[in-house]
mmCIF file of C-alpha atoms in Angstrom:
data_model
loop_
_atom_site.group_PDB
_atom_site.id
_atom_site.type_symbol
_atom_site.label_atom_id
_atom_site.label_comp_id
_atom_site.label_asym_id
_atom_site.label_seq_id
_atom_site.Cartn_x
_atom_site.Cartn_y
_atom_site.Cartn_z
ATOM 1 C CA MET A 264 5.404 -14.877 0.716
ATOM 2 C CA GLU A 265 8.145 -12.629 2.028
ATOM 3 C CA ILE A 266 8.193 -12.293 5.825
ATOM 4 C CA LEU A 267 4.475 -13.108 5.979
ATOM 5 C CA TRP A 268 4.833 -16.174 8.235
ATOM 6 C CA PHE A 269 7.067 -14.262 10.588
ATOM 7 C CA LEU A 270 4.515 -11.446 10.806
ATOM 8 C CA ILE A 271 1.637 -13.874 11.378
ATOM 9 C CA ALA A 272 3.548 -15.402 14.265
ATOM 10 C CA LEU A 273 4.308 -11.957 15.597
ATOM 11 C CA GLY A 274 0.671 -11.054 15.309
ATOM 12 C CA LEU A 275 -0.475 -14.097 17.206
ATOM 13 C CA LEU A 276 1.999 -13.394 19.941
ATOM 14 C CA PHE A 277 1.464 -9.709 20.436
ATOM 15 C CA GLY A 278 -2.186 -9.484 19.377
ATOM 16 C CA VAL A 279 -2.966 -10.655 22.894
ATOM 17 C CA LEU A 280 0.030 -9.274 24.760
ATOM 18 C CA GLY A 281 0.344 -5.920 22.992
ATOM 19 C CA PRO A 282 -2.197 -3.955 25.072
ATOM 20 C CA TYR A 283 -0.845 -5.295 28.349
ATOM 21 C CA VAL A 284 2.710 -3.983 28.331
ATOM 22 C CA LEU A 285 4.335 -2.282 31.253
ATOM 23 C CA ARG A 286 5.298 1.329 30.805
ATOM 24 C CA ARG A 287 8.803 1.232 32.271
ATOM 25 C CA ARG A 288 11.681 3.411 31.217
ATOM 26 C CA GLY A 289 14.275 1.436 29.298
ATOM 27 C CA GLY A 290 12.321 -1.758 28.881
ATOM 28 C CA ILE A 291 8.986 -3.465 27.977
ATOM 29 C CA ARG A 292 7.495 -6.433 29.772
ATOM 30 C CA VAL A 293 4.065 -8.027 29.834
ATOM 31 C CA VAL A 294 1.734 -7.324 32.729
ATOM 32 C CA ALA A 295 -1.691 -8.692 33.630
ATOM 33 C CA PRO A 296 -4.779 -7.350 31.790
ATOM 34 C CA GLY A 297 -6.313 -4.466 33.620
ATOM 35 C CA SER A 298 -3.064 -3.483 35.374
ATOM 36 C CA PRO A 299 -2.811 0.242 35.976
ATOM 37 C CA ASP A 300 0.645 0.052 34.380
ATOM 38 C CA ALA A 301 -0.674 -1.381 31.101
ATOM 39 C CA ALA A 302 -0.257 0.839 28.022
ATOM 40 C CA ASP A 303 -3.587 1.876 26.596
ATOM 41 C CA PRO A 304 -3.675 2.805 22.898
ATOM 42 C CA GLU A 305 -7.210 4.297 23.249
ATOM 43 C CA ALA A 306 -5.776 6.954 25.536
ATOM 44 C CA TYR A 307 -4.274 8.476 22.410
ATOM 45 C CA GLY A 308 -7.639 8.554 20.634
ATOM 46 C CA PHE A 309 -6.684 5.603 18.446
ATOM 47 C CA VAL A 310 -9.444 3.690 16.645
ATOM 48 C CA ARG A 311 -10.299 0.223 17.843
ATOM 49 C CA GLN A 312 -9.092 -2.735 15.678
ATOM 50 C CA GLU A 313 -12.558 -3.656 14.491
ATOM 51 C CA ASP A 314 -13.250 -0.111 13.336
ATOM 52 C CA GLN A 315 -10.127 0.307 11.185
ATOM 53 C CA ASP A 316 -10.999 0.947 7.515
ATOM 54 C CA VAL A 317 -9.074 -1.640 5.443
ATOM 55 C CA ARG A 318 -10.121 -0.215 2.068
ATOM 56 C CA LEU A 319 -7.777 2.789 1.847
ATOM 57 C CA PRO A 320 -4.455 3.953 3.296
ATOM 58 C CA GLY A 321 -5.911 7.389 4.170
ATOM 59 C CA ALA A 322 -9.040 9.374 4.007
ATOM 60 C CA ASP A 323 -10.826 10.042 0.700
ATOM 61 C CA ASP A 324 -14.343 11.000 1.697
ATOM 62 C CA ASP A 325 -15.510 11.686 -1.862
ATOM 63 C CA LEU A 326 -14.396 8.205 -2.951
ATOM 64 C CA LEU A 327 -15.987 6.456 0.022
ATOM 65 C CA ASP A 328 -19.243 8.371 -0.418
ATOM 66 C CA VAL A 329 -19.431 7.339 -4.087
ATOM 67 C CA LEU A 330 -18.479 3.744 -3.303
ATOM 68 C CA ASP A 331 -21.345 3.591 -0.806
ATOM 69 C CA VAL A 332 -23.764 4.877 -3.393
ATOM 70 C CA VAL A 333 -22.574 2.577 -6.179
ATOM 71 C CA GLN A 334 -22.634 -0.531 -4.002
ATOM 72 C CA ALA A 335 -26.033 0.377 -2.540
ATOM 73 C CA THR A 336 -27.693 1.184 -5.861
ATOM 74 C CA GLN A 337 -25.532 -0.895 -8.289
ATOM 75 C CA ASP A 338 -25.530 2.244 -10.475
ATOM 76 C CA TRP A 339 -22.091 3.072 -11.970
ATOM 77 C CA ARG A 340 -22.748 6.677 -12.941
ATOM 78 C CA ALA A 341 -21.524 8.247 -9.717
ATOM 79 C CA ALA A 342 -18.194 6.443 -10.122
ATOM 80 C CA ALA A 343 -17.859 7.583 -13.731
ATOM 81 C CA GLN A 344 -18.593 11.153 -12.726
ATOM 82 C CA LEU A 345 -16.035 11.067 -9.930
ATOM 83 C CA LEU A 346 -13.243 9.739 -12.178
ATOM 84 C CA ALA A 347 -14.116 12.178 -14.933
ATOM 85 C CA GLY A 348 -13.530 15.033 -12.503
ATOM 86 C CA THR A 349 -10.252 13.596 -11.145
ATOM 87 C CA ASP A 350 -6.937 14.920 -12.513
ATOM 88 C CA LYS A 351 -5.599 12.366 -15.050
ATOM 89 C CA ALA A 352 -1.905 12.770 -14.127
ATOM 90 C CA GLY A 353 -2.332 12.731 -10.437
ATOM 91 C CA GLU A 354 -2.023 10.013 -7.813
ATOM 92 C CA VAL A 355 -5.639 10.291 -6.751
ATOM 93 C CA ARG A 356 -6.989 8.956 -10.067
ATOM 94 C CA TRP A 357 -4.830 5.820 -9.820
ATOM 95 C CA GLN A 358 -5.921 5.222 -6.227
ATOM 96 C CA ARG A 359 -9.583 5.688 -7.087
ATOM 97 C CA VAL A 360 -9.323 3.296 -10.119
ATOM 98 C CA GLN A 361 -7.711 0.714 -7.765
ATOM 99 C CA ALA A 362 -10.459 1.217 -5.163
ATOM 100 C CA PHE A 363 -13.336 0.805 -7.605
ATOM 101 C CA ALA A 364 -11.694 -2.246 -9.166
ATOM 102 C CA GLY A 365 -11.008 -3.764 -5.742
ATOM 103 C CA ALA A 366 -14.597 -3.178 -4.628
ATOM 104 C CA ALA A 367 -15.987 -4.929 -7.717
ATOM 105 C CA SER A 368 -13.495 -7.796 -7.275
ATOM 106 C CA LEU A 369 -14.396 -8.354 -3.659
ATOM 107 C CA GLU A 370 -18.082 -8.193 -4.464
ATOM 108 C CA LEU A 371 -17.603 -10.904 -7.079
ATOM 109 C CA GLN A 372 -15.634 -13.032 -4.643
ATOM 110 C CA GLU A 373 -18.373 -12.751 -2.025
ATOM 111 C CA ARG A 374 -21.218 -13.272 -4.506
ATOM 112 C CA PRO A 375 -19.949 -15.287 -7.473
ATOM 113 C CA GLY A 376 -21.768 -14.501 -10.716
ATOM 114 C CA VAL A 377 -23.636 -11.595 -9.177
ATOM 115 C CA GLY A 378 -21.200 -9.266 -7.366
ATOM 116 C CA GLY A 379 -19.747 -6.351 -9.275
ATOM 117 C CA ALA A 380 -22.691 -6.142 -11.655
ATOM 118 C CA TRP A 381 -22.385 -2.342 -11.691
ATOM 119 C CA LEU A 382 -18.960 -2.618 -13.359
ATOM 120 C CA ARG A 383 -20.279 -4.933 -16.048
ATOM 121 C CA ALA A 384 -23.157 -2.516 -16.618
ATOM 122 C CA TRP A 385 -20.697 0.411 -16.820
ATOM 123 C CA ARG A 386 -18.694 -1.261 -19.556
ATOM 124 C CA ALA A 387 -21.790 -2.395 -21.473
ATOM 125 C CA GLU A 388 -23.641 0.905 -21.290
ATOM 126 C CA ALA A 389 -20.625 3.259 -21.669
ATOM 127 C CA PRO A 390 -17.984 1.344 -23.635
ATOM 128 C CA LYS A 391 -16.182 4.572 -24.623
ATOM 129 C CA ASP A 392 -15.862 5.903 -21.092
ATOM 130 C CA PRO A 393 -12.147 5.944 -20.235
ATOM 131 C CA GLY A 394 -12.739 5.666 -16.519
ATOM 132 C CA GLY A 395 -14.800 2.509 -16.923
ATOM 133 C CA ALA A 396 -12.169 0.942 -19.152
ATOM 134 C CA ALA A 397 -9.369 1.697 -16.729
ATOM 135 C CA VAL A 398 -11.360 0.255 -13.790
ATOM 136 C CA HIS A 399 -12.159 -2.837 -15.860
ATOM 137 C CA ALA A 400 -8.468 -3.377 -16.700
ATOM 138 C CA GLU A 401 -7.408 -3.042 -13.064
ATOM 139 C CA PHE A 402 -10.290 -5.288 -11.975
ATOM 140 C CA LEU A 403 -8.954 -8.007 -14.259
ATOM 141 C CA VAL A 404 -5.470 -7.606 -12.829
ATOM 142 C CA GLN A 405 -6.820 -7.960 -9.303
ATOM 143 C CA GLN A 406 -8.921 -10.923 -10.317
ATOM 144 C CA ALA A 407 -5.878 -12.654 -11.732
ATOM 145 C CA TRP A 408 -3.896 -12.285 -8.500
ATOM 146 C CA ARG A 409 -6.915 -13.016 -6.284
ATOM 147 C CA SER A 410 -8.439 -16.037 -8.068
ATOM 148 C CA SER A 411 -5.483 -17.772 -9.760
ATOM 149 C CA SER A 412 -1.944 -18.852 -9.056
ATOM 150 C CA ALA A 413 0.869 -16.987 -10.823
ATOM 151 C CA GLY A 414 2.066 -18.864 -13.891
ATOM 152 C CA THR A 415 -1.075 -20.941 -14.428
ATOM 153 C CA ASP A 416 -3.070 -20.854 -17.672
ATOM 154 C CA ASP A 417 -6.028 -19.122 -16.010
ATOM 155 C CA PHE A 418 -3.701 -16.478 -14.541
ATOM 156 C CA ARG A 419 -2.150 -15.763 -17.910
ATOM 157 C CA ILE A 420 -5.518 -15.706 -19.786
ATOM 158 C CA ILE A 421 -6.950 -13.091 -17.312
ATOM 159 C CA LEU A 422 -3.830 -10.897 -17.572
ATOM 160 C CA GLU A 423 -3.866 -11.100 -21.362
ATOM 161 C CA GLU A 424 -7.409 -9.782 -21.247
ATOM 162 C CA ALA A 425 -6.324 -7.087 -18.798
ATOM 163 C CA ARG A 426 -3.591 -6.023 -21.260
ATOM 164 C CA LYS A 427 -6.179 -5.805 -24.029
ATOM 165 C CA VAL A 428 -8.594 -3.725 -21.956
ATOM 166 C CA ALA A 429 -5.746 -1.443 -20.697
ATOM 167 C CA GLY A 430 -4.880 -0.793 -24.366
ATOM 168 C CA GLU A 431 -8.456 0.199 -24.984
ATOM 169 C CA ALA A 432 -8.392 2.543 -21.990
ATOM 170 C CA ALA A 433 -5.164 4.162 -23.246
ATOM 171 C CA LEU A 434 -6.735 4.868 -26.640
ATOM 172 C CA LEU A 435 -9.732 6.470 -24.934
ATOM 173 C CA ALA A 436 -7.594 8.789 -22.806
ATOM 174 C CA PRO A 437 -4.208 9.348 -24.525
ATOM 175 C CA GLY A 438 -2.747 11.569 -21.764
ATOM 176 C CA ASP A 439 -3.771 9.283 -18.942
ATOM 177 C CA PRO A 440 -0.956 7.291 -17.343
ATOM 178 C CA VAL A 441 -3.277 4.939 -15.463
ATOM 179 C CA PRO A 442 -3.817 2.349 -18.256
ATOM 180 C CA TYR A 443 -0.005 2.016 -18.542
ATOM 181 C CA ILE A 444 0.334 1.724 -14.754
ATOM 182 C CA VAL A 445 -2.123 -1.134 -14.948
ATOM 183 C CA GLU A 446 0.025 -2.716 -17.617
ATOM 184 C CA LEU A 447 3.032 -2.544 -15.268
ATOM 185 C CA ALA A 448 1.299 -5.179 -13.147
ATOM 186 C CA VAL A 449 0.443 -7.162 -16.272
ATOM 187 C CA ALA A 450 4.100 -7.022 -17.237
ATOM 188 C CA ARG A 451 5.122 -8.419 -13.863
ATOM 189 C CA GLY A 452 2.634 -11.257 -14.043
ATOM 190 C CA LEU A 453 3.330 -12.207 -17.658
ATOM 191 C CA GLY A 454 7.084 -11.762 -17.354
ATOM 192 C CA TYR A 455 7.739 -9.082 -19.972
ATOM 193 C CA PRO A 456 11.392 -9.014 -21.063
ATOM 194 C CA HIS A 457 13.204 -5.967 -19.703
ATOM 195 C CA GLU A 458 13.157 -4.193 -23.032
ATOM 196 C CA GLN A 459 9.360 -4.577 -23.339
ATOM 197 C CA PHE A 460 8.847 -3.455 -19.766
ATOM 198 C CA ASP A 461 10.974 -0.340 -20.471
ATOM 199 C CA GLN A 462 8.716 0.555 -23.322
ATOM 200 C CA VAL A 463 5.678 0.540 -21.060
ATOM 201 C CA TRP A 464 7.601 2.463 -18.374
ATOM 202 C CA ALA A 465 8.587 5.138 -20.895
ATOM 203 C CA LYS A 466 4.915 5.748 -21.620
ATOM 204 C CA VAL A 467 4.170 6.151 -17.966
ATOM 205 C CA ILE A 468 6.933 8.688 -17.219
ATOM 206 C CA ASP A 469 6.180 10.638 -20.416
ATOM 207 C CA ARG A 470 2.803 11.326 -18.904
ATOM 208 C CA ALA A 471 3.545 11.481 -15.144
ATOM 209 C CA PRO A 472 7.298 11.467 -14.414
ATOM 210 C CA GLU A 473 6.973 11.809 -10.653
ATOM 211 C CA HIS A 474 4.037 9.442 -10.129
ATOM 212 C CA MET A 475 4.789 7.642 -6.855
ATOM 213 C CA GLY A 476 2.155 4.901 -7.442
ATOM 214 C CA ALA A 477 3.692 4.119 -10.833
ATOM 215 C CA HIS A 478 7.164 3.916 -9.339
ATOM 216 C CA LEU A 479 5.950 1.466 -6.713
ATOM 217 C CA ALA A 480 4.360 -0.688 -9.391
ATOM 218 C CA ALA A 481 7.613 -0.649 -11.447
ATOM 219 C CA LEU A 482 9.669 -1.428 -8.355
ATOM 220 C CA HIS A 483 7.820 -4.702 -7.887
ATOM 221 C CA TYR A 484 8.914 -5.781 -11.385
ATOM 222 C CA TRP A 485 12.536 -5.064 -10.618
ATOM 223 C CA CYS A 486 12.618 -6.956 -7.342
ATOM 224 C CA GLU A 487 14.505 -10.208 -6.834
ATOM 225 C CA LYS A 488 11.380 -12.316 -6.484
ATOM 226 C CA TRP A 489 10.069 -11.229 -9.881
ATOM 227 C CA HIS A 490 12.139 -10.169 -12.827
ATOM 228 C CA GLY A 491 15.103 -8.246 -11.447
ATOM 229 C CA SER A 492 17.437 -8.433 -8.517
ATOM 230 C CA ARG A 493 18.164 -6.767 -5.206
ATOM 231 C CA GLU A 494 20.759 -4.612 -6.981
ATOM 232 C CA GLU A 495 18.427 -3.627 -9.864
ATOM 233 C CA ALA A 496 15.620 -2.760 -7.491
ATOM 234 C CA ASP A 497 17.951 -0.698 -5.315
ATOM 235 C CA HIS A 498 19.312 1.100 -8.401
ATOM 236 C CA PHE A 499 15.836 1.903 -9.658
ATOM 237 C CA ALA A 500 14.730 3.226 -6.243
ATOM 238 C CA THR A 501 17.875 5.282 -5.472
ATOM 239 C CA THR A 502 17.991 6.739 -8.967
ATOM 240 C CA ALA A 503 14.365 7.888 -8.695
ATOM 241 C CA ALA A 504 14.972 9.289 -5.235
ATOM 242 C CA ALA A 505 18.115 11.192 -6.318
ATOM 243 C CA ARG A 506 16.266 12.801 -9.234
ATOM 244 C CA ALA A 507 13.220 13.718 -7.185
ATOM 245 C CA PRO A 508 12.603 17.380 -6.561
ATOM 246 C CA ARG A 509 12.162 18.659 -3.033
ATOM 247 C CA GLY A 510 8.668 17.826 -1.767
ATOM 248 C CA SER A 511 8.411 14.599 -3.788
ATOM 249 C CA LEU A 512 7.723 11.375 -1.937
ATOM 250 C CA LEU A 513 9.972 9.552 -4.395
ATOM 251 C CA ALA A 514 12.707 10.154 -1.825
ATOM 252 C CA ALA A 515 10.997 7.400 0.214
ATOM 253 C CA LEU A 516 11.275 4.850 -2.615
ATOM 254 C CA PRO A 517 14.435 3.202 -1.263
ATOM 255 C CA LEU A 518 12.558 2.254 1.895
ATOM 256 C CA PHE A 519 10.084 0.271 -0.219
ATOM 257 C CA ALA A 520 12.967 -1.438 -1.992
ATOM 258 C CA VAL A 521 14.450 -2.437 1.393
ATOM 259 C CA HIS A 522 11.044 -3.792 2.451
ATOM 260 C CA GLU A 523 10.782 -5.873 -0.707
ATOM 261 C CA HIS A 524 14.029 -7.578 0.167
ATOM 262 C CA VAL A 525 13.848 -8.071 3.929
ATOM 263 C CA PRO A 526 14.938 -11.673 4.420
ATOM 264 C CA ASP A 527 12.467 -14.277 5.662
ATOM 265 C CA VAL A 528 14.652 -14.854 8.689
ATOM 266 C CA VAL A 529 16.654 -11.894 9.923
ATOM 267 C CA LEU A 530 20.051 -13.263 11.072
ATOM 268 C CA VAL A 531 21.877 -9.990 11.577
ATOM 269 C CA GLN A 532 21.639 -8.626 15.036
ATOM 270 C CA ASP A 533 19.924 -5.239 15.000
ATOM 271 C CA PHE A 534 19.188 -5.608 11.346
ATOM 272 C CA PHE A 535 16.636 -2.810 11.482
ATOM 273 C CA ARG A 536 19.312 -0.469 12.898
ATOM 274 C CA THR A 537 21.909 -1.176 10.272
ATOM 275 C CA ALA A 538 23.225 1.689 8.155
ATOM 276 C CA VAL A 539 21.333 0.552 5.016
ATOM 277 C CA VAL A 540 17.969 0.395 6.805
ATOM 278 C CA ALA A 541 18.579 3.565 8.825
ATOM 279 C CA LYS A 542 19.459 5.503 5.685
ATOM 280 C CA ALA A 543 16.306 4.338 3.936
ATOM 281 C CA ILE A 544 14.197 5.262 6.976
ATOM 282 C CA ASP A 545 15.787 8.693 7.264
ATOM 283 C CA GLY A 546 15.200 9.277 3.521
ATOM 284 C CA ALA A 547 11.509 8.418 3.936
ATOM 285 C CA LEU A 548 11.216 10.661 7.013
ATOM 286 C CA TYR A 549 12.759 13.495 4.986
ATOM 287 C CA ALA A 550 10.264 12.850 2.186
ATOM 288 C CA VAL A 551 7.370 12.889 4.609
ATOM 289 C CA HIS A 552 8.513 16.114 6.314
ATOM 290 C CA SER A 553 9.015 17.965 3.013
ATOM 291 C CA ALA A 554 5.905 16.679 1.180
ATOM 292 C CA ARG A 555 2.665 18.596 0.885
ATOM 293 C CA HIS A 556 0.296 17.755 3.699
ATOM 294 C CA ASP A 557 -2.373 16.750 1.197
ATOM 295 C CA ASP A 558 -0.173 14.538 -0.976
ATOM 296 C CA PRO A 559 -2.361 11.449 -1.601
ATOM 297 C CA MET A 560 0.617 9.101 -1.283
ATOM 298 C CA LEU A 561 1.709 10.428 2.047
ATOM 299 C CA ALA A 562 -0.279 7.814 4.015
ATOM 300 C CA HIS A 563 1.402 5.021 2.075
ATOM 301 C CA VAL A 564 4.814 6.175 3.198
ATOM 302 C CA ARG A 565 3.705 6.769 6.780
ATOM 303 C CA HIS A 566 2.359 3.239 7.098
ATOM 304 C CA LEU A 567 5.567 1.651 5.921
ATOM 305 C CA LEU A 568 7.508 3.918 8.197
ATOM 306 C CA VAL A 569 5.476 2.677 11.187
ATOM 307 C CA TRP A 570 6.475 -0.860 10.375
ATOM 308 C CA PHE A 571 10.190 -0.020 10.134
ATOM 309 C CA LEU A 572 10.340 2.413 13.037
ATOM 310 C CA VAL A 573 8.668 -0.134 15.396
ATOM 311 C CA ARG A 574 11.049 -2.831 14.284
ATOM 312 C CA ALA A 575 13.952 -0.409 14.879
ATOM 313 C CA GLU A 576 12.504 0.550 18.282
ATOM 314 C CA ARG A 577 12.267 4.169 17.309
ATOM 315 C CA TRP A 578 9.112 4.550 19.321
ATOM 316 C CA THR A 579 8.559 8.286 19.320
ATOM 317 C CA GLU A 580 8.989 8.615 15.594
ATOM 318 C CA ALA A 581 6.621 5.716 15.089
ATOM 319 C CA MET A 582 4.029 7.432 17.242
ATOM 320 C CA HIS A 583 4.300 10.643 15.220
ATOM 321 C CA GLN A 584 3.340 8.649 12.153
ATOM 322 C CA LEU A 585 0.613 6.666 13.835
ATOM 323 C CA VAL A 586 -1.402 9.662 14.950
ATOM 324 C CA ARG A 587 -1.645 10.740 11.331
ATOM 325 C CA VAL A 588 -2.735 7.428 9.739
ATOM 326 C CA ASP A 589 -4.799 5.652 12.410
ATOM 327 C CA GLY A 590 -8.212 4.692 11.227
ATOM 328 C CA HIS A 591 -7.211 3.641 7.694
ATOM 329 C CA VAL A 592 -5.008 0.597 7.195
ATOM 330 C CA GLY A 593 -5.378 -0.292 3.528
ATOM 331 C CA ALA A 594 -1.637 -0.010 2.778
ATOM 332 C CA VAL A 595 1.524 -2.097 2.614
ATOM 333 C CA PRO A 596 2.711 -3.710 4.840
ATOM 334 C CA TRP A 597 -0.614 -4.450 6.537
ATOM 335 C CA THR A 598 -2.361 -5.608 3.355
ATOM 336 C CA LEU A 599 0.201 -8.383 3.001
ATOM 337 C CA SER A 600 -1.524 -10.049 5.918
ATOM 338 C CA GLY A 601 -4.856 -11.861 5.910
ATOM 339 C CA ASP A 602 -6.086 -9.426 8.546
ATOM 340 C CA PRO A 603 -4.577 -5.963 7.904
ATOM 341 C CA ALA A 604 -6.324 -4.349 10.918
ATOM 342 C CA GLU A 605 -4.960 -6.996 13.293
ATOM 343 C CA LEU A 606 -1.381 -6.707 12.109
ATOM 344 C CA TYR A 607 -1.508 -2.892 12.180
ATOM 345 C CA THR A 608 -2.985 -3.007 15.712
ATOM 346 C CA VAL A 609 -0.128 -5.262 16.904
ATOM 347 C CA PHE A 610 2.475 -2.774 15.686
ATOM 348 C CA ARG A 611 0.493 0.174 17.018
ATOM 349 C CA ASN A 612 0.278 -1.420 20.480
ATOM 350 C CA LEU A 613 3.987 -2.090 20.494
ATOM 351 C CA ALA A 614 4.729 1.529 19.560
ATOM 352 C CA VAL A 615 2.501 2.773 22.388
ATOM 353 C CA ALA A 616 4.213 0.409 24.853
ATOM 354 C CA GLY A 617 7.707 1.376 23.730
ATOM 355 C CA TYR A 618 6.830 5.046 23.830
ATOM 356 C CA GLU A 619 5.483 4.870 27.292
ATOM 357 C CA ALA A 620 8.305 2.618 28.525
ATOM 358 C CA ASN A 621 10.640 5.473 27.649
ATOM 359 C CA GLY A 622 8.715 8.230 29.362
ATOM 360 C CA GLY A 623 6.120 9.142 26.743
ATOM 361 C CA SER A 624 2.445 9.785 27.421
ATOM 362 C CA PRO A 625 -0.588 11.134 25.624
ATOM 363 C CA ALA A 626 0.191 14.570 27.014
ATOM 364 C CA THR A 627 3.721 14.586 25.517
ATOM 365 C CA LEU A 628 2.767 13.497 21.997
ATOM 366 C CA PRO A 629 2.265 16.449 19.651
ATOM 367 C CA ARG A 630 -0.352 16.102 16.902
#
């Protein structure tokens, strides 16, 4: 898995050392625990590692309240009501479908044969509900990736079922892009030919041409490790960014393309300060600064920016992102780790240390 082993090693190293870094202008070095010079992330009001919410990239109180009710009562009706009242073409509906599907999948993993009963009841008792069908399709996709190895018979069987259910969801809600976004993941797993993938993609953009979540799903397909190449992924991302209107987070898509193709071992000195990476970072920063403050995809971009800005030692800019996302870490790149909260905390501690080593303090950080 791309860069994962490197990040795990980084986490093991700095998970212990990160909080005990000297605040010294121009450099960072480890000091003893409890030293008065040690950087303290909690001085910025940051949430402790064990209290980070790994379910979502940012706050969605309505969703979390409903999830609590559904999981406590095993009654699906609150979830159906929430999705029915969520704009079909918006990003929030896709995120909520993913969250409900992920909750059911994790329940089933923790309690085989029993967990996620509320989703089975939802489909049995309301087979014509488009929200339930969309969640079921996404649940199957997540089950395929979570319980099987790509390319195996079990993997393909589950994804074929996901494609069937996504088709049912599309018929139940003709204007909803979500069933087709689900199929983008199916297309990646089953290896759709480019022409067949383009047909699905056309249905997505006909319904939601600026959907950031859909573009991220399509970008995975075009990456080198799946069914495209570095050049094709870059072309897809830069074309979408160039066409994006002001205020659209699609301007940040090239940064996700760069992340997908970061080499396992970085051999170029100052790789994260190269022109290609710097341009992608600056494009994402532009997107963040021009986007609506309530854009539901904003947290996704901020989290990836933290990862790149810390690697590039752009400490102050990293801190400006951290104060806006801390507390929720259910986003790439942290979710690529077995412990998203731990990996996020490593990078957050490094950002604090670098910021203070160059003269920053809680008093100088605007919020």
